Amino acid sequence: MQKLAIQGGTPLRGDVRISGAKNAALPIMCASLLTADTLRLTNLPDLHDVGTMRKLLQQMGIAAESATNEIAFTGDKVDNWEAPYDMVKTMRAAILVLGPLVARFGDAKVSLPGGCAIGSRPVDLHIKGLQAMGAEIAIEHGYIHAKAARLKGARIFFDIVSVTGTENLMMAAALADGVTVLENAAREPEVVDLANCLRAMGAQISGDGTDTVTIVGVEKLHGAAHRIMPDRIESGTFLVAAAATGGSITLHETRADILETVLEKLTEAGARIKVAGDTIRLEMHGRPKAVNVRTAPHPAFPTDMQAQFMALNCIAAGSAMVVETIFENRFMHVQELRRLGAQIDVEGNTAVVRGADRLEGATVMATDLRASACLVIAGLVAQGETVIDRIYHLDRGYEHIESKLGQLGANIRRIK
């Protein structure tokens, strides 16, 4: 099993290109199931999850041909409507094939998902939504089996905001008969990116980016070309790492408009930030200030940045509260940060972090994707060597992270 070894204490300096967003790429890849034509995608990140999704689609009959900076997905020979457990267990996003399969083929059999162990992320919202659209659904032997002659438009209210639920039902509704209205829908930029791709394929969608999305179903969708949006979580992770180490970096091919709450918190921590076009420059002089963080659905502070800011707070001046409202089990990185000398107390969904003068390197274990990034940041500021085990989580969501950090001056290497 591979590990990362980090010699801390070096400020990050230089330029780095931001990759395409994993959380946009995966649902957009699934949109290729909605048409027999070719969907050409560029700016797909080189990630384990993207590779897993590609294999899953190919297993279903999608042709996926790589060319320079693009992959062309063609769905004219799809003949397998099942997503098996061995493909789904490491990647919860595989649930996103459910809506497109039922919408286009009237049948789908998808294993109940796995993925990061950060808490309950029920699929009942997907199931209830498809049932409201007329699908017959059975849960059998760990699989969701859905059937429908043709889905019907419906008004669907989400009890809780669900990104994948919104995406799945938005894709299903694109080929449904009639109008579907999704209320209390997710407003994340990745949902908007999927809607942009679906519109390019001929879908009639409005209201994306708000809490009410309206989809007028069409008979069929056609091929299109789409560029995956920049990864706002990768952008935020590199900015926090630079701030924590007292560095200065410039991100390229990113977007500040999808990072507003993160940039506000970094400014509050003492960073100087300049935005120009698709670049963001951050400079940090001296020790960062502790900042309170409370996660909530977009456009509030993203849960996927909570762990990184906790690492920043571990060496910041002062104390801060970190409140997690999205996932009930997303403080598993706390115990590992304590191994580095962090002073953190947890009660319920709230962590109180008292900034320490320094952290000391140790061997730690990654528990999920964003916790892995948190430990990388902590390792970059800790004195001595930090070894991070179980980094396969990192490879699910960060493209060549050790290479990119190495470009910025970090002393980091991958070991077995």
Tab-separated table of C-alpha atoms in Angstrom, residues 98-402:
chain	number	residue	atom	x	y	z
A	98	LEU	CA	-29.633	4.984	-12.115
A	99	GLY	CA	-31.619	7.950	-13.448
A	100	PRO	CA	-30.159	7.945	-16.983
A	101	LEU	CA	-30.630	4.169	-17.403
A	102	VAL	CA	-34.275	4.203	-16.310
A	103	ALA	CA	-34.998	7.304	-18.399
A	104	ARG	CA	-33.534	5.961	-21.649
A	105	PHE	CA	-33.913	2.177	-21.363
A	106	GLY	CA	-36.707	1.749	-18.814
A	107	ASP	CA	-34.617	-0.591	-16.671
A	108	ALA	CA	-31.703	-0.319	-14.254
A	109	LYS	CA	-30.096	-2.465	-11.597
A	110	VAL	CA	-27.612	-0.605	-9.413
A	111	SER	CA	-25.793	-1.839	-6.330
A	112	LEU	CA	-26.280	0.129	-3.149
A	113	PRO	CA	-23.206	2.383	-2.974
A	114	GLY	CA	-20.051	2.541	-0.859
A	115	GLY	CA	-17.411	5.305	-0.886
A	116	CYS	CA	-16.010	7.402	1.963
A	117	ALA	CA	-17.097	6.421	5.472
A	118	ILE	CA	-18.035	9.967	6.496
A	119	GLY	CA	-21.617	9.328	7.480
A	120	SER	CA	-25.071	8.428	6.264
A	121	ARG	CA	-25.808	9.491	2.704
A	122	PRO	CA	-29.086	7.692	1.997
A	123	VAL	CA	-30.251	6.881	-1.514
A	124	ASP	CA	-33.921	7.040	-0.541
A	125	LEU	CA	-34.183	10.534	-2.083
A	126	HIS	CA	-33.221	9.076	-5.464
A	127	ILE	CA	-35.681	6.214	-5.064
A	128	LYS	CA	-38.621	8.372	-3.920
A	129	GLY	CA	-38.011	10.812	-6.764
A	130	LEU	CA	-38.007	8.088	-9.414
A	131	GLN	CA	-41.121	6.536	-7.863
A	132	ALA	CA	-42.846	9.916	-8.080
A	133	MET	CA	-41.972	9.860	-11.794
A	134	GLY	CA	-43.667	6.486	-12.185
A	135	ALA	CA	-40.806	4.013	-11.764
A	136	GLU	CA	-41.378	0.694	-10.035
A	137	ILE	CA	-38.507	0.057	-7.640
A	138	ALA	CA	-37.478	-2.961	-5.588
A	139	ILE	CA	-34.510	-3.393	-3.256
A	140	GLU	CA	-33.244	-6.957	-3.739
A	141	HIS	CA	-30.018	-8.576	-2.506
A	142	GLY	CA	-28.265	-5.234	-2.074
A	143	TYR	CA	-29.384	-3.851	-5.430
A	144	ILE	CA	-31.819	-1.133	-6.503
A	145	HIS	CA	-33.907	-2.475	-9.395
A	146	ALA	CA	-35.932	0.195	-11.203
A	147	LYS	CA	-38.327	-0.170	-14.135
A	148	ALA	CA	-40.532	2.239	-16.092
A	149	ALA	CA	-42.094	2.177	-19.561
A	150	ARG	CA	-41.436	5.932	-19.662
A	151	LEU	CA	-40.908	8.262	-16.762
A	152	LYS	CA	-43.521	10.964	-16.191
A	153	GLY	CA	-42.890	14.533	-15.108
A	154	ALA	CA	-43.569	15.216	-11.422
A	155	ARG	CA	-43.153	17.797	-8.680
A	156	ILE	CA	-40.495	16.475	-6.276
A	157	PHE	CA	-39.535	18.030	-2.947
A	158	PHE	CA	-36.225	16.999	-1.332
A	159	ASP	CA	-36.511	16.544	2.449
A	160	ILE	CA	-32.817	17.394	2.669
A	161	VAL	CA	-30.609	19.054	0.080
A	162	SER	CA	-28.907	16.334	-1.970
A	163	VAL	CA	-26.382	17.034	-4.721
A	164	THR	CA	-26.420	13.548	-6.260
A	165	GLY	CA	-30.187	13.321	-5.755
A	166	THR	CA	-30.679	16.566	-7.681
A	167	GLU	CA	-28.302	15.414	-10.435
A	168	ASN	CA	-29.824	11.944	-10.787
A	169	LEU	CA	-33.397	13.195	-11.043
A	170	MET	CA	-32.404	16.079	-13.319
A	171	MET	CA	-30.916	13.574	-15.788
A	172	ALA	CA	-33.922	11.255	-15.475
A	173	ALA	CA	-36.349	14.136	-16.033
A	174	ALA	CA	-34.530	15.233	-19.188
A	175	LEU	CA	-36.132	12.306	-21.077
A	176	ALA	CA	-39.376	12.090	-19.075
A	177	ASP	CA	-42.817	12.798	-20.474
A	178	GLY	CA	-43.893	16.223	-19.225
A	179	VAL	CA	-42.530	18.774	-16.754
A	180	THR	CA	-40.538	17.927	-13.619
A	181	VAL	CA	-39.960	20.473	-10.857
A	182	LEU	CA	-37.279	19.770	-8.251
A	183	GLU	CA	-37.822	21.779	-5.055
A	184	ASN	CA	-35.217	22.298	-2.327
A	185	ALA	CA	-32.721	21.274	-5.003
A	186	ALA	CA	-28.951	21.484	-4.543
A	187	ARG	CA	-27.432	24.743	-5.803
A	188	GLU	CA	-23.808	23.622	-6.113
A	189	PRO	CA	-21.756	24.824	-9.116
A	190	GLU	CA	-21.295	21.190	-10.154
A	191	VAL	CA	-25.081	20.864	-10.552
A	192	VAL	CA	-25.008	23.923	-12.821
A	193	ASP	CA	-22.152	22.394	-14.843
A	194	LEU	CA	-24.213	19.234	-15.391
A	195	ALA	CA	-27.203	21.355	-16.433
A	196	ASN	CA	-24.995	23.239	-18.911
A	197	CYS	CA	-23.883	19.945	-20.446
A	198	LEU	CA	-27.438	18.595	-20.624
A	199	ARG	CA	-28.627	21.806	-22.309
A	200	ALA	CA	-25.849	21.382	-24.888
A	201	MET	CA	-27.303	17.894	-25.500
A	202	GLY	CA	-30.769	19.340	-26.117
A	203	ALA	CA	-32.322	19.196	-22.634
A	204	GLN	CA	-34.722	21.923	-21.503
A	205	ILE	CA	-33.611	22.914	-17.998
A	206	SER	CA	-34.045	26.159	-16.092
A	207	GLY	CA	-33.475	27.299	-12.518
A	208	ASP	CA	-30.226	25.417	-11.947
A	209	GLY	CA	-28.174	27.238	-9.331
A	210	THR	CA	-31.380	28.006	-7.404
A	211	ASP	CA	-33.407	25.785	-5.095
A	212	THR	CA	-36.096	25.173	-7.755
A	213	VAL	CA	-35.060	23.420	-10.972
A	214	THR	CA	-37.552	22.913	-13.803
A	215	ILE	CA	-37.025	20.300	-16.522
A	216	VAL	CA	-39.244	19.920	-19.575
A	217	GLY	CA	-38.734	16.397	-20.880
A	218	VAL	CA	-37.789	15.820	-24.530
A	219	GLU	CA	-38.043	12.746	-26.759
A	220	LYS	CA	-34.280	12.283	-27.071
A	221	LEU	CA	-30.956	13.995	-26.507
A	222	HIS	CA	-28.090	14.367	-28.969
A	223	GLY	CA	-24.308	14.499	-28.780
A	224	ALA	CA	-22.374	17.540	-27.614
A	225	ALA	CA	-18.970	18.810	-26.489
A	226	HIS	CA	-18.423	20.076	-22.960
A	227	ARG	CA	-15.468	21.240	-20.860
A	228	ILE	CA	-15.525	20.186	-17.212
A	229	MET	CA	-15.450	23.115	-14.788
A	230	PRO	CA	-12.395	23.722	-12.520
A	231	ASP	CA	-12.250	21.857	-9.217
A	232	ARG	CA	-13.159	24.382	-6.517
A	233	ILE	CA	-12.154	21.970	-3.723
A	234	GLU	CA	-8.703	21.389	-5.209
A	235	SER	CA	-8.394	25.172	-5.600
A	236	GLY	CA	-9.386	25.708	-1.972
A	237	THR	CA	-7.050	22.973	-0.747
A	238	PHE	CA	-3.989	24.514	-2.418
A	239	LEU	CA	-4.900	27.984	-1.163
A	240	VAL	CA	-5.262	26.735	2.422
A	241	ALA	CA	-1.974	24.830	2.148
A	242	ALA	CA	-0.197	27.999	0.991
A	243	ALA	CA	-1.778	30.055	3.779
A	244	ALA	CA	-0.882	27.477	6.443
A	245	THR	CA	2.759	27.325	5.319
A	246	GLY	CA	3.116	31.101	4.988
A	247	GLY	CA	3.623	30.888	1.235
A	248	SER	CA	2.557	32.671	-1.925
A	249	ILE	CA	1.014	30.832	-4.872
A	250	THR	CA	-0.957	31.536	-8.022
A	251	LEU	CA	-3.694	29.185	-9.216
A	252	HIS	CA	-4.358	29.021	-12.949
A	253	GLU	CA	-7.473	27.826	-14.835
A	254	THR	CA	-9.693	28.240	-11.796
A	255	ARG	CA	-12.729	30.371	-10.872
A	256	ALA	CA	-13.079	32.744	-7.949
A	257	ASP	CA	-16.863	33.038	-8.295
A	258	ILE	CA	-17.355	29.449	-7.066
A	259	LEU	CA	-14.982	29.944	-4.107
A	260	GLU	CA	-16.391	33.046	-2.455
A	261	THR	CA	-16.930	31.679	1.067
A	262	VAL	CA	-13.511	29.992	1.058
A	263	LEU	CA	-11.768	33.170	-0.107
A	264	GLU	CA	-13.598	35.175	2.569
A	265	LYS	CA	-12.360	32.818	5.291
A	266	LEU	CA	-8.798	32.924	3.960
A	267	THR	CA	-8.907	36.722	3.968
A	268	GLU	CA	-10.192	36.567	7.545
A	269	ALA	CA	-7.194	34.353	8.368
A	270	GLY	CA	-4.863	37.105	7.144
A	271	ALA	CA	-4.171	36.080	3.552
A	272	ARG	CA	-3.916	38.644	0.768
A	273	ILE	CA	-5.863	37.501	-2.282
A	274	LYS	CA	-5.936	38.932	-5.799
A	275	VAL	CA	-8.201	37.667	-8.570
A	276	ALA	CA	-7.568	38.272	-12.279
A	277	GLY	CA	-9.493	36.342	-14.918
A	278	ASP	CA	-9.033	32.635	-14.311
A	279	THR	CA	-6.188	33.126	-11.794
A	280	ILE	CA	-6.180	33.513	-8.016
A	281	ARG	CA	-3.061	34.693	-6.183
A	282	LEU	CA	-2.617	34.239	-2.439
A	283	GLU	CA	0.119	35.671	-0.231
A	284	MET	CA	0.436	34.969	3.470
A	285	HIS	CA	2.857	36.840	5.701
A	286	GLY	CA	3.242	35.542	9.219
A	287	ARG	CA	1.099	33.171	11.180
A	288	PRO	CA	-2.546	32.778	10.102
A	289	LYS	CA	-5.362	33.823	12.415
A	290	ALA	CA	-7.865	31.250	13.652
A	291	VAL	CA	-11.201	31.341	11.803
A	292	ASN	CA	-14.578	29.890	12.760
A	293	VAL	CA	-16.159	27.596	10.182
A	294	ARG	CA	-19.710	26.260	9.872
A	295	THR	CA	-20.549	23.982	6.973
A	296	ALA	CA	-23.869	24.146	5.119
A	297	PRO	CA	-25.182	23.515	1.591
A	298	HIS	CA	-24.032	25.859	-1.175
A	299	PRO	CA	-23.683	28.831	-1.276
A	300	ALA	CA	-22.565	28.532	2.366
A	301	PHE	CA	-19.192	27.110	3.448
A	302	PRO	CA	-18.580	23.701	1.790
A	303	THR	CA	-18.262	20.573	3.917
A	304	ASP	CA	-15.490	19.409	1.566
A	305	MET	CA	-13.274	22.267	2.871
A	306	GLN	CA	-13.925	21.731	6.578
A	307	ALA	CA	-10.998	19.379	7.216
A	308	GLN	CA	-8.492	21.626	5.406
A	309	PHE	CA	-9.461	24.648	7.511
A	310	MET	CA	-9.190	22.552	10.644
A	311	ALA	CA	-5.567	21.844	9.705
A	312	LEU	CA	-5.007	25.593	9.222
A	313	ASN	CA	-6.560	26.331	12.612
A	314	CYS	CA	-4.246	23.811	14.274
A	315	ILE	CA	-1.277	26.176	13.808
A	316	ALA	CA	-3.167	29.487	13.715
A	317	ALA	CA	-3.040	32.246	16.332
A	318	GLY	CA	-6.024	31.919	18.645
A	319	SER	CA	-8.883	29.437	18.925
A	320	ALA	CA	-11.693	28.600	16.524
A	321	MET	CA	-14.877	26.569	16.354
A	322	VAL	CA	-15.512	24.197	13.468
A	323	VAL	CA	-19.153	23.103	13.143
A	324	GLU	CA	-20.089	20.289	10.740
A	325	THR	CA	-23.776	20.239	9.791
A	326	ILE	CA	-23.739	18.028	6.677
A	327	PHE	CA	-22.176	14.695	7.689
A	328	GLU	CA	-22.351	13.279	11.196
A	329	ASN	CA	-19.065	11.370	10.987
A	330	ARG	CA	-16.720	13.882	9.416
A	331	PHE	CA	-14.333	14.502	12.312
A	332	MET	CA	-12.356	11.271	11.950
A	333	HIS	CA	-9.260	13.288	11.044
A	334	VAL	CA	-9.220	14.864	14.522
A	335	GLN	CA	-7.548	11.867	16.169
A	336	GLU	CA	-4.857	11.824	13.490
A	337	LEU	CA	-4.216	15.576	13.851
A	338	ARG	CA	-3.774	15.049	17.578
A	339	ARG	CA	-0.945	12.631	16.775
A	340	LEU	CA	0.845	15.616	15.229
A	341	GLY	CA	0.322	17.701	18.365
A	342	ALA	CA	-2.927	19.461	17.468
A	343	GLN	CA	-5.114	20.679	20.344
A	344	ILE	CA	-8.695	19.813	19.420
A	345	ASP	CA	-11.738	19.058	21.568
A	346	VAL	CA	-14.871	17.594	20.000
A	347	GLU	CA	-18.401	17.592	21.314
A	348	GLY	CA	-21.118	16.413	18.955
A	349	ASN	CA	-20.815	18.193	15.637
A	350	THR	CA	-18.533	20.923	16.998
A	351	ALA	CA	-14.737	20.936	17.272
A	352	VAL	CA	-12.852	23.579	19.238
A	353	VAL	CA	-9.339	24.034	17.862
A	354	ARG	CA	-6.663	25.872	19.853
A	355	GLY	CA	-3.781	26.903	17.650
A	356	ALA	CA	-0.450	25.349	18.635
A	357	ASP	CA	2.932	27.017	18.173
A	358	ARG	CA	4.017	24.047	16.109
A	359	LEU	CA	3.085	20.550	14.978
A	360	GLU	CA	5.508	17.629	14.952
A	361	GLY	CA	5.735	14.981	12.252
A	362	ALA	CA	4.365	11.496	12.908
A	363	THR	CA	2.807	8.562	11.100
A	364	VAL	CA	-0.910	9.107	10.488
A	365	MET	CA	-3.703	7.349	8.602
A	366	ALA	CA	-6.110	8.877	6.112
A	367	THR	CA	-9.764	8.027	6.810
A	368	ASP	CA	-11.486	9.680	3.837
A	369	LEU	CA	-10.769	11.898	0.848
A	370	ARG	CA	-10.818	15.364	2.425
A	371	ALA	CA	-9.266	14.097	5.672
A	372	SER	CA	-6.336	12.997	3.507
A	373	ALA	CA	-5.906	16.545	2.212
A	374	CYS	CA	-6.138	17.855	5.779
A	375	LEU	CA	-3.279	15.568	6.856
A	376	VAL	CA	-1.181	16.655	3.869
A	377	ILE	CA	-1.572	20.295	4.928
A	378	ALA	CA	-0.710	19.426	8.528
A	379	GLY	CA	2.344	17.497	7.311
A	380	LEU	CA	3.494	20.485	5.246
A	381	VAL	CA	3.622	22.685	8.373
A	382	ALA	CA	4.837	20.072	10.883
A	383	GLN	CA	8.461	19.859	11.946
A	384	GLY	CA	10.175	16.686	10.812
A	385	GLU	CA	8.706	13.889	8.714
A	386	THR	CA	5.028	13.005	8.449
A	387	VAL	CA	4.045	9.727	6.806
A	388	ILE	CA	0.428	9.421	5.621
A	389	ASP	CA	-0.927	5.913	5.167
A	390	ARG	CA	-3.941	4.806	3.066
A	391	ILE	CA	-3.514	7.569	0.491
A	392	TYR	CA	-5.719	5.762	-2.026
A	393	HIS	CA	-8.360	8.164	-0.719
A	394	LEU	CA	-6.292	11.074	-2.071
A	395	ASP	CA	-6.028	9.518	-5.520
A	396	ARG	CA	-9.821	9.448	-5.699
A	397	GLY	CA	-10.057	13.242	-5.629
A	398	TYR	CA	-6.696	14.970	-6.228
A	399	GLU	CA	-4.845	14.723	-9.527
A	400	HIS	CA	-1.122	14.034	-8.977
A	401	ILE	CA	-1.119	15.975	-5.720
A	402	GLU	CA	2.481	15.177	-4.803
